[in-house]
Short mmCIF file of C-alpha atoms and ligand atoms in Angstrom, two decimals:
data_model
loop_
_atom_site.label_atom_id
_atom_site.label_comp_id
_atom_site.label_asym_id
_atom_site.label_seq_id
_atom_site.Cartn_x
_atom_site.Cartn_y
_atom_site.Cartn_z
CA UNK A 4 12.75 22.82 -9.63
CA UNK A 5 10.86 25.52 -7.42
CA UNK A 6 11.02 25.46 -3.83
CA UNK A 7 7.26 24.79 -3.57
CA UNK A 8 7.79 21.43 -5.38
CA UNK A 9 11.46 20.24 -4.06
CA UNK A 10 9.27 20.55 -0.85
CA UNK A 11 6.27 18.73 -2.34
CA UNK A 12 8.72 16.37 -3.42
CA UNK A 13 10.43 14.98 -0.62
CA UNK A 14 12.05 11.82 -2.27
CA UNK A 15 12.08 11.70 -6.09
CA UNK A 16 13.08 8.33 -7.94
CA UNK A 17 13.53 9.40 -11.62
CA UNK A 18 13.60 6.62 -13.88
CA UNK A 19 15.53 4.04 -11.60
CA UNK A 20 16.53 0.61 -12.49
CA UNK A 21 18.42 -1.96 -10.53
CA UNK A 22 19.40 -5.40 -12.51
CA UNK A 23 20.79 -8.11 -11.09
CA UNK A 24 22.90 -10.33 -12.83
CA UNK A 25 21.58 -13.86 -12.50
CA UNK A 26 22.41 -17.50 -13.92
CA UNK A 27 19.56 -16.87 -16.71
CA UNK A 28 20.65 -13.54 -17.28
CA UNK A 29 19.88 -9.80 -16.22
CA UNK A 30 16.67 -9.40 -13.66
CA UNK A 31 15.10 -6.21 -13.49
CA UNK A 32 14.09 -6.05 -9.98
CA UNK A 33 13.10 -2.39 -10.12
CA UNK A 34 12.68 -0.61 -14.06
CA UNK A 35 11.94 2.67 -14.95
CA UNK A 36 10.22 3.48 -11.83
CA UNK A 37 9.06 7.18 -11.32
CA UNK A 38 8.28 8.42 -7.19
CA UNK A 39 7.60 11.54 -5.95
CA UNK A 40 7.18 11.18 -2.08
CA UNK A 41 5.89 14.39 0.08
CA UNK A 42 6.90 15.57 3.03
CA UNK A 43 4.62 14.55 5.85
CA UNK A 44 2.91 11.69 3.66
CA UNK A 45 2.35 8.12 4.69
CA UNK A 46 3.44 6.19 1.64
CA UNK A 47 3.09 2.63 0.84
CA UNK A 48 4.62 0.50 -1.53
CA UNK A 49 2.43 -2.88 -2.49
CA UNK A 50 3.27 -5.92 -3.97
CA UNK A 51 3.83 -9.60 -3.95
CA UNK A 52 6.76 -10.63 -2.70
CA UNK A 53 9.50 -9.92 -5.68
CA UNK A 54 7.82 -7.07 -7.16
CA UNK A 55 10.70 -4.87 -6.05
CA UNK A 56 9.74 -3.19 -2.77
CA UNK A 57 12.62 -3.79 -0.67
CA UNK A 58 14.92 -2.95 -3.47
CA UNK A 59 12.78 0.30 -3.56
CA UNK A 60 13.81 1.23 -0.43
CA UNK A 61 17.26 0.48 -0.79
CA UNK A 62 17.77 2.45 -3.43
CA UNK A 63 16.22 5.43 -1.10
CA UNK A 64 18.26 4.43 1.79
CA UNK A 65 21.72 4.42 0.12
CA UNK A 66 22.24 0.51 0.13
CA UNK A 67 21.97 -0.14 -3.92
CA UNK A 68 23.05 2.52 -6.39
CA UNK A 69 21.03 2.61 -9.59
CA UNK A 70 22.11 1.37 -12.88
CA UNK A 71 20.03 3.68 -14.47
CA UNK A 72 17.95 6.84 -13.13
CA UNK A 73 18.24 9.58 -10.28
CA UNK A 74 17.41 9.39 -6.47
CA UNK A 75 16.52 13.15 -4.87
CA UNK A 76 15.73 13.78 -1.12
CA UNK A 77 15.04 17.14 -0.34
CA UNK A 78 15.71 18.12 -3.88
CA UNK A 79 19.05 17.34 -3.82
CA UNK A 80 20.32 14.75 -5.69
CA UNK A 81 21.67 11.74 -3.88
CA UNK A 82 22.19 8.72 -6.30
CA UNK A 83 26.01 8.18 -5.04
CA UNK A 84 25.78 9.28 -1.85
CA UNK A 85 25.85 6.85 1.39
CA UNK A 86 23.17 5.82 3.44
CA UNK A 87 24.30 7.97 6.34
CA UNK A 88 24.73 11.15 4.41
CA UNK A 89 20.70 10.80 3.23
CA UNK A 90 18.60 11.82 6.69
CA UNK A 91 17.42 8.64 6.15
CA UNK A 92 16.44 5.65 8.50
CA UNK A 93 15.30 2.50 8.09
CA UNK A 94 13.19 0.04 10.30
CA UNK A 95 13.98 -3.88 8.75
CA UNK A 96 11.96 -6.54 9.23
CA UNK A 97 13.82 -8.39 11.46
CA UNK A 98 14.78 -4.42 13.39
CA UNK A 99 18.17 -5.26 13.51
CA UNK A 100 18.55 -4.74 17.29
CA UNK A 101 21.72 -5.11 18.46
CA UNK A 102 21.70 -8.17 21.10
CA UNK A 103 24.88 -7.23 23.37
CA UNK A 104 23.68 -3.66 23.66
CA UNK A 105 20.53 -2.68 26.55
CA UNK A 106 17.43 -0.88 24.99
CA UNK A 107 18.98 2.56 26.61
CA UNK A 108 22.20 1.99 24.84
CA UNK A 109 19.90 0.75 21.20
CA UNK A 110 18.09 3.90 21.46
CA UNK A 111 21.13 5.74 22.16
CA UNK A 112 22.91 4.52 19.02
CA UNK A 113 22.78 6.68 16.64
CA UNK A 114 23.62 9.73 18.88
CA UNK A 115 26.53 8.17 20.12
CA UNK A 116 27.81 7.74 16.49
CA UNK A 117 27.18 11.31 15.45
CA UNK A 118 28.97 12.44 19.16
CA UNK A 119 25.87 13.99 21.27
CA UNK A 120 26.99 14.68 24.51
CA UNK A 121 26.40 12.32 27.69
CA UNK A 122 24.02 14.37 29.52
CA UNK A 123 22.07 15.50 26.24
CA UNK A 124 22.07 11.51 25.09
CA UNK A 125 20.59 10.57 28.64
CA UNK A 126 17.81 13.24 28.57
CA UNK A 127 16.70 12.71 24.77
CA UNK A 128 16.74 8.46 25.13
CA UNK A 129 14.67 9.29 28.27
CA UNK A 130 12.04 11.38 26.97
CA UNK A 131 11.92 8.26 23.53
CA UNK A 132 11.66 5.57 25.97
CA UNK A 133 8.53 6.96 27.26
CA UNK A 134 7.19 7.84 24.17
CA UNK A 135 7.28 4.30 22.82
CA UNK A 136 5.88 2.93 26.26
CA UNK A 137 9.30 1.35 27.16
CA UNK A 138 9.99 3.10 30.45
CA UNK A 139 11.76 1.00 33.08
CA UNK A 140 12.89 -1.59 30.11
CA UNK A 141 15.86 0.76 29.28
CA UNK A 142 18.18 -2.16 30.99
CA UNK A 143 16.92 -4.81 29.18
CA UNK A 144 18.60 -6.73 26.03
CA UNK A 145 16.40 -7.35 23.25
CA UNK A 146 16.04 -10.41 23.55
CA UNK A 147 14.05 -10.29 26.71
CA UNK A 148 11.59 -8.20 25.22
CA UNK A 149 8.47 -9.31 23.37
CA UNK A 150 8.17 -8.70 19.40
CA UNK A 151 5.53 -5.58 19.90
CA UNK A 152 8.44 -4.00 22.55
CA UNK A 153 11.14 -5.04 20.23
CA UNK A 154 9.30 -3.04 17.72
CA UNK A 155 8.86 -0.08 19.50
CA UNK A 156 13.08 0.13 20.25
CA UNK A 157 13.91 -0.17 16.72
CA UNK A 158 11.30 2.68 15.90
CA UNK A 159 12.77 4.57 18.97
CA UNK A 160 16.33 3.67 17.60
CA UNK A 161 15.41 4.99 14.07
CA UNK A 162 13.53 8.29 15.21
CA UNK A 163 15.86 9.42 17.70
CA UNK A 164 17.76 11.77 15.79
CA UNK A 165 15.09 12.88 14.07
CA UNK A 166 15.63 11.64 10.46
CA UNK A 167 13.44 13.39 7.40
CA UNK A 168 12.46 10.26 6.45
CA UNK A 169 11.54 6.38 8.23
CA UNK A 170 12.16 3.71 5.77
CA UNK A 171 10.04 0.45 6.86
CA UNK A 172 10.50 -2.94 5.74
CA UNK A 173 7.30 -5.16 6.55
CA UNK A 174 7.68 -3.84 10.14
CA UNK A 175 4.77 -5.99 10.92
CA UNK A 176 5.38 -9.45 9.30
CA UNK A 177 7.50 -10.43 12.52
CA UNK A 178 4.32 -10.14 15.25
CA UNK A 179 1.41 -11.87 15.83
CA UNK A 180 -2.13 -11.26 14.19
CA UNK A 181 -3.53 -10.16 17.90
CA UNK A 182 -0.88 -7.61 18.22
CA UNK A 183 -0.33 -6.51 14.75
CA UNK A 184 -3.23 -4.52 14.25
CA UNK A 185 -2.38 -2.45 17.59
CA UNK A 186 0.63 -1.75 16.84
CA UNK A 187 -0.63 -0.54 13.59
CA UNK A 188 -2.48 1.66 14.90
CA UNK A 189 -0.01 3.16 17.16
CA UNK A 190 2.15 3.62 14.08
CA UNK A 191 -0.36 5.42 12.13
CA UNK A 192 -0.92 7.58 15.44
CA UNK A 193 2.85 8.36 15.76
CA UNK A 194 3.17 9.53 11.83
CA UNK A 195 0.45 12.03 12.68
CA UNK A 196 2.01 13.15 15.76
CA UNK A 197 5.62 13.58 14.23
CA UNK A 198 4.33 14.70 10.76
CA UNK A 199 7.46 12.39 9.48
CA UNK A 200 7.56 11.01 5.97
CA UNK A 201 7.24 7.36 6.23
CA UNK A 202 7.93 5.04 3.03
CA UNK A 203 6.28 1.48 4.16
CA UNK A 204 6.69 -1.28 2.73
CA UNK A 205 3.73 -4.30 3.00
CA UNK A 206 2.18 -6.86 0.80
CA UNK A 207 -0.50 -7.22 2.84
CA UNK A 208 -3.57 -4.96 1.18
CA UNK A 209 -5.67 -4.78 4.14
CA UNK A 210 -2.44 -2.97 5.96
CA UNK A 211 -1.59 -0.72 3.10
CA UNK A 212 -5.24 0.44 2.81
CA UNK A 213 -5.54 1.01 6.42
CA UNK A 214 -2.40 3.27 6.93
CA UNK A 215 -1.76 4.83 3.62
CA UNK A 216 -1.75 8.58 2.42
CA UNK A 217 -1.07 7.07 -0.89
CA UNK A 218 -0.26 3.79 -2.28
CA UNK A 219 1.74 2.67 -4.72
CA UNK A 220 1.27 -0.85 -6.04
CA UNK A 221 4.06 -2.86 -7.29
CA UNK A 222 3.91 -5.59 -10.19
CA UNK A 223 7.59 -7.06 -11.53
CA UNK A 224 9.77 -4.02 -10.76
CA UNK A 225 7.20 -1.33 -11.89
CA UNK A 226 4.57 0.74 -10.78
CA UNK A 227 1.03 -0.35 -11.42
CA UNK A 228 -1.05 2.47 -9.83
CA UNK A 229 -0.42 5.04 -7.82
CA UNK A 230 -3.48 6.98 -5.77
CA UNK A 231 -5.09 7.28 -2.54
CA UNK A 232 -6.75 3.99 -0.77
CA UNK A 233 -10.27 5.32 -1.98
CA UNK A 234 -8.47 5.61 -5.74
CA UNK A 235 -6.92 2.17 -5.74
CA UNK A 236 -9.54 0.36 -4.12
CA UNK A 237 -12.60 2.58 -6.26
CA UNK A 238 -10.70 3.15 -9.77
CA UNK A 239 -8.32 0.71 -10.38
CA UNK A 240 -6.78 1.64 -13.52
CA UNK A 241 -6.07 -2.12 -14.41
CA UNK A 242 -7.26 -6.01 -13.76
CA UNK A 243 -4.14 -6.36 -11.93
CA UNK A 244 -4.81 -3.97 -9.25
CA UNK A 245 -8.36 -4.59 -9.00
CA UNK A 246 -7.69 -8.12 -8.19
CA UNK A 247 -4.70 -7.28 -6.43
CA UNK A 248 -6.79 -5.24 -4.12
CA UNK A 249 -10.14 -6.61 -2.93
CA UNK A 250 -12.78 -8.60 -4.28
CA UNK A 251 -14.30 -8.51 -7.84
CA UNK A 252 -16.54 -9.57 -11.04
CA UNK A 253 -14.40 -9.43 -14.67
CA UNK A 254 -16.90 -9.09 -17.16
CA UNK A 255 -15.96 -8.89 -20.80
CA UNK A 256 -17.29 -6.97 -22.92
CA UNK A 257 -17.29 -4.40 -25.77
CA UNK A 258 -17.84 -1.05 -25.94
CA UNK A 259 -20.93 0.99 -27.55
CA UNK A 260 -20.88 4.29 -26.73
CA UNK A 261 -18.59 6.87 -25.46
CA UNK A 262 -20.28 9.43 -23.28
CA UNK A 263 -18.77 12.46 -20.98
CA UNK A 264 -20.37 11.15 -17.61
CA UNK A 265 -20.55 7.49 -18.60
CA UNK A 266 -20.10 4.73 -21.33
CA UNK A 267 -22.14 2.31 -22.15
CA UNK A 268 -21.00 -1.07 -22.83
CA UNK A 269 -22.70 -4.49 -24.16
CA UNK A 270 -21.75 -7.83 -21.99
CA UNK A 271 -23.05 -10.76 -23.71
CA UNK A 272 -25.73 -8.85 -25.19
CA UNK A 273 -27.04 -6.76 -22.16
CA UNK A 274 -26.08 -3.03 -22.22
CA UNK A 275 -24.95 -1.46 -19.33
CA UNK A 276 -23.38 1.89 -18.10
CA UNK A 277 -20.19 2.29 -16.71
CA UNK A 278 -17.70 4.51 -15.32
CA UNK A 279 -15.58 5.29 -17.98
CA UNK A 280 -12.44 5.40 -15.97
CA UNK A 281 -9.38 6.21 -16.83
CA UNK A 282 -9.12 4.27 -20.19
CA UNK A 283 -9.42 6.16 -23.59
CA UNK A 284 -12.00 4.24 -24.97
CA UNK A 285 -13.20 3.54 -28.89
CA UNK A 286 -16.77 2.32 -29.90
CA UNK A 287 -16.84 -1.28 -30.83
CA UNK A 288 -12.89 -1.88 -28.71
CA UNK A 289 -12.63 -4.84 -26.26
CA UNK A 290 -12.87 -3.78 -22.75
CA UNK A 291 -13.14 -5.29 -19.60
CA UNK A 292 -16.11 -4.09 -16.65
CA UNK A 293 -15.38 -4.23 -12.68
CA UNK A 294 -17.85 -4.44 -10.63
CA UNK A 295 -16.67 -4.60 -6.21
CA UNK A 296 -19.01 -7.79 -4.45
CA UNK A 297 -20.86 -4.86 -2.22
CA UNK A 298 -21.47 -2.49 -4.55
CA UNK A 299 -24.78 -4.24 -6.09
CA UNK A 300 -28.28 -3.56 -4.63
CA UNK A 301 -30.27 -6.70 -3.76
CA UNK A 302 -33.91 -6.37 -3.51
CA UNK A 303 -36.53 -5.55 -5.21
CA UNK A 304 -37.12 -2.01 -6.30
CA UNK A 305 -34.47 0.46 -7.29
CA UNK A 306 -33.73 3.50 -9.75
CA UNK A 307 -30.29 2.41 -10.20
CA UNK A 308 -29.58 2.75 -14.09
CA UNK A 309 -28.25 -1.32 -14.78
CA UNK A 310 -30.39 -4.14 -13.56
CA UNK A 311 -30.19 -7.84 -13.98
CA UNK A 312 -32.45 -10.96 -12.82
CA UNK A 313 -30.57 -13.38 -11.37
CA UNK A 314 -31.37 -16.69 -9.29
CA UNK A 315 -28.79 -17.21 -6.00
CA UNK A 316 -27.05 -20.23 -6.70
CA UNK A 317 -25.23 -20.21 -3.08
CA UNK A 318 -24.28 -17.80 -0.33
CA UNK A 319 -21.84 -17.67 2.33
CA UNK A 320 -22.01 -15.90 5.72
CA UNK A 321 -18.13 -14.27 6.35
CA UNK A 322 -18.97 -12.11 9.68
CA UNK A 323 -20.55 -8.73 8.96
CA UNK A 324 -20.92 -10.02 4.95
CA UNK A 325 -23.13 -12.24 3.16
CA UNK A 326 -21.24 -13.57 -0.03
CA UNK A 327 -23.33 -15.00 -2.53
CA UNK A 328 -23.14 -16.35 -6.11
CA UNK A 329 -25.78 -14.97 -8.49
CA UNK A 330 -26.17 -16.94 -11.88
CA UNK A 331 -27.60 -13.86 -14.50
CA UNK A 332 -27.53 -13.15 -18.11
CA UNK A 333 -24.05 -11.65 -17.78
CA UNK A 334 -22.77 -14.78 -15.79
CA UNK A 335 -22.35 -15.83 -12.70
CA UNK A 336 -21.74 -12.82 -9.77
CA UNK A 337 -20.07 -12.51 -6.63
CA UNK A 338 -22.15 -10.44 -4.38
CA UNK A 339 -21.80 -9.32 -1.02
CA UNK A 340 -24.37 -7.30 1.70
CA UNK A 341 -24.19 -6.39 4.88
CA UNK A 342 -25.98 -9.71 7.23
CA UNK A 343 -29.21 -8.59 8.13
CA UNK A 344 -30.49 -6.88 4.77
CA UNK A 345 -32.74 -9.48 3.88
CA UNK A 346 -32.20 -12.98 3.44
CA UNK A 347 -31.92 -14.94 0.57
CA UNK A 348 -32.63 -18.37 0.14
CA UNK A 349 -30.60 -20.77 -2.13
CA UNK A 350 -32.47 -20.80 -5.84
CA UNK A 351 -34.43 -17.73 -4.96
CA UNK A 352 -35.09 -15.30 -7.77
CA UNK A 353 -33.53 -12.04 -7.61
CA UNK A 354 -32.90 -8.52 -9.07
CA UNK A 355 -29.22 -7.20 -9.02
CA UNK A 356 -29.62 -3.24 -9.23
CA UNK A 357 -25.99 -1.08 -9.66
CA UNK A 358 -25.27 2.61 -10.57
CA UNK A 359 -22.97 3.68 -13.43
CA UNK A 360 -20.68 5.03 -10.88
CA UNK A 361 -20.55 1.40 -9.02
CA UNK A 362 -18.83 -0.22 -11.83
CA UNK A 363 -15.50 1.02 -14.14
CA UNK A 364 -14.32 0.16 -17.44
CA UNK A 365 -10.77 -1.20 -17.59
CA UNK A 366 -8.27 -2.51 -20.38
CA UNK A 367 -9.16 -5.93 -21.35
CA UNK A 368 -6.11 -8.68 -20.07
CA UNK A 369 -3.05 -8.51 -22.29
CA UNK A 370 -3.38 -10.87 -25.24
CA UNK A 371 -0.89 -13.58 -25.24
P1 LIG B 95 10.12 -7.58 -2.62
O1 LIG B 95 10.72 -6.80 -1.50
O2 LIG B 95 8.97 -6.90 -3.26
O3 LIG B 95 9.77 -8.98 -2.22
P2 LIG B 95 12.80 -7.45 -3.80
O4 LIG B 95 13.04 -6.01 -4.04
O5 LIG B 95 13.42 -8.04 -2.60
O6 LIG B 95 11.20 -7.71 -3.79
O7 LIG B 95 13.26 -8.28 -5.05
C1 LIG B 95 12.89 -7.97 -6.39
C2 LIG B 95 13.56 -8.95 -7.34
O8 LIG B 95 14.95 -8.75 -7.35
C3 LIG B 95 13.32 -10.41 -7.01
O9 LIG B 95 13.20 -11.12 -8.21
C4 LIG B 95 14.60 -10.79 -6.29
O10 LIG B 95 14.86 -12.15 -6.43
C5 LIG B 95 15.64 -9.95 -6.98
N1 LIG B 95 16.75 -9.56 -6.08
C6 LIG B 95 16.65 -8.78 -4.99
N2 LIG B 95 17.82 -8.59 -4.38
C7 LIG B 95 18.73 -9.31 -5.11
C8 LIG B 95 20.16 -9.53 -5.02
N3 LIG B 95 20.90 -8.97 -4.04
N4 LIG B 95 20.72 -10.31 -5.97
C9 LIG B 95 20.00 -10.87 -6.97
N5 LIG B 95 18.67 -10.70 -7.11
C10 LIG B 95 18.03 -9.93 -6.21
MG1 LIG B 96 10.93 -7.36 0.55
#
């Protein structure tokens, strides 16, 4: 490996599995799965609960060993090695404060293991309490802090010796909605700042989108997709993720022409063109079309190259978004505009206008 990429390549999973032996035999809770992580990068892992996330990070953080595969940090390999020999921390869900010790002496922590002196310990938990906006709570125990200040000490706790890379577990799930997205925020903000590599762990979409360099999204153990937010949410390279992710229409469908800039595609007799996307397509193979709610033009008169009649069979106002149903040729579609563009009664005829670009090709479902 050259030095360009071992740096490009902060943490490497090659082929890793982890089974668990269970009552109805071996589970796969992470197969085969490939990561390359860079240094600086905000990376998210996405999935249901049980598609293998937390055993993801495990395996990074030295607490599972692989049955199968290699784990690199730095280019080095360190499969075997334990947790504390990996520059690694990790922030758990439920942080993992320790209750009988102040916030001073939580922060402090992993200096004292590693032997810092007094004076050096004092001055360095000093300057982190302030960062994290916990001055004056040094004395405190945990448990007299609120979750968002709990929060804060267990990143303090787990950046204080300045690790290469932050492990976190659904750092979030333990606060409340007000605070959440704050603290969000802040975390986003303190990534910048440090430039650290943080691997972060969510199944909640709206998070992973928000935060993320890149994303990748977990089904069963593997890796669905891996991209930026715009990727995932614009080019999902399956049904899975585009469901997974956002709002859509699944229309079914065949294809009839395989262009460079665009395919075109018949859905229940209607051609269309589409985004080719990622799929290798064949004239005449099944295929499946996504279309995103807000991507269609309502309205009378556009140059966009598909367009459809419809009649709105019901509509729902969701804040800034009008959702409505539209019964058309191709079936019935989920639509969604910004409030204020137009309104449209109930039963009203309309014309749905989208681009090529506005809708993809995907593989059709898995046959049974
Ligand atoms: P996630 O964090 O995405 O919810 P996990 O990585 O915790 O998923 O779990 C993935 C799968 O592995 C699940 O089916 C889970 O039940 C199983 N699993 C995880 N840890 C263990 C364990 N220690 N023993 C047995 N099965 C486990
Ligand atoms: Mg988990």
């Amino acid at each position: 490996m050259s030095e360009d990429l071992q740096h490009e390549r902060l943490v490497y999973l090659e082929a890793v599995s982890k089974i668990y032996p269970s009552a109805q035999g071996n589970v796969y809770a992470v197969r085969d799965l490939n990561l390359d992580v860079r240094s600086g990068e905000f990376y998210s892992l996405l999935g249901s609960s049980g598609s293998g996330k937390t055993t993801t990070l495990r395996l990074i953080g030295g607490f599972e060993i692989p049955e199968t595969g290699r784990v690199f940090i730095s280019g080095e390999e360190v499969t075997w090695q334990p947790p504390y020999r990996r520059n690694v921390h990790t922030v758990f869900q439920n942080y993992a404060l320790f209750p009988h010790l102040s916030v001073a002496q939580n922060v402090a922590y992993p200096l004292s293991v590693a032997g810092v002196a007094r004076a050096e310990i004092a001055q360095r938990v000093g300057e982190s309490l302030a960062m994290f906006r916990l001055d004056g709570l040094g004395e405190r125990r945990p448990n007299q802090l609120s979750g968002g200040q709990q929060q804060r000490v267990a990143l303090a706790r787990a950046l204080i010796d300045r690790p290469k890379v932050l492990l976190l577990d659904e750092p979030l799930s333990a606060l409340d909605a007000q605070i959440r997205e704050q603290v969000r925020q802040e975390l986003r903000e303190l990534q910048r700042r440090t430039q650290l590599t943080f691997i972060y762990v969510t199944h909640d979409q709206e998070e992973a989108l928000a935060l993320s360099d890149r994303i990748a999204v977990m089904n069963q153990g593997r890796v669905e997709q891996i991209g930026s937010p715009q990727e995932i949410y614009d080019r999902p390279t399956s049904q899975f993720v585009a469901q997974f992710i956002g709002k859509a229409n699944f229309l079914a469908g065949t294809v009839q022409e395989v262009g460079k800039e665009f395919a075109v595609v018949d859905v229940r007799g209607v051609s269309l063109q589409a985004d080719p996307g990622n799929s290798t397509l064949a004239t005449g193979a099944a295929m499946t079309l996504m279309i995103r709610p807000e991507r269609f033009q309502m309205g009378k008169y556009s140059t966009a190259q598909n367009q459809i009649a419809g009649k709105i069979e019901s509509k729902t106002y969701v804040g800034q978004l009008v959702e409505y149903q539209v019964s058309t040729p191709l079936g019935t579609l989920k639509v969604a505009q910004l409030s204020g563009r137009g309104d449209y009664a109930i039963q009203a005829p309309i014309q749905l206008a989208w681009n090529a670009s506005d809708c993809q090709v995907i593989p059709p479902p898995a046959q049974p």
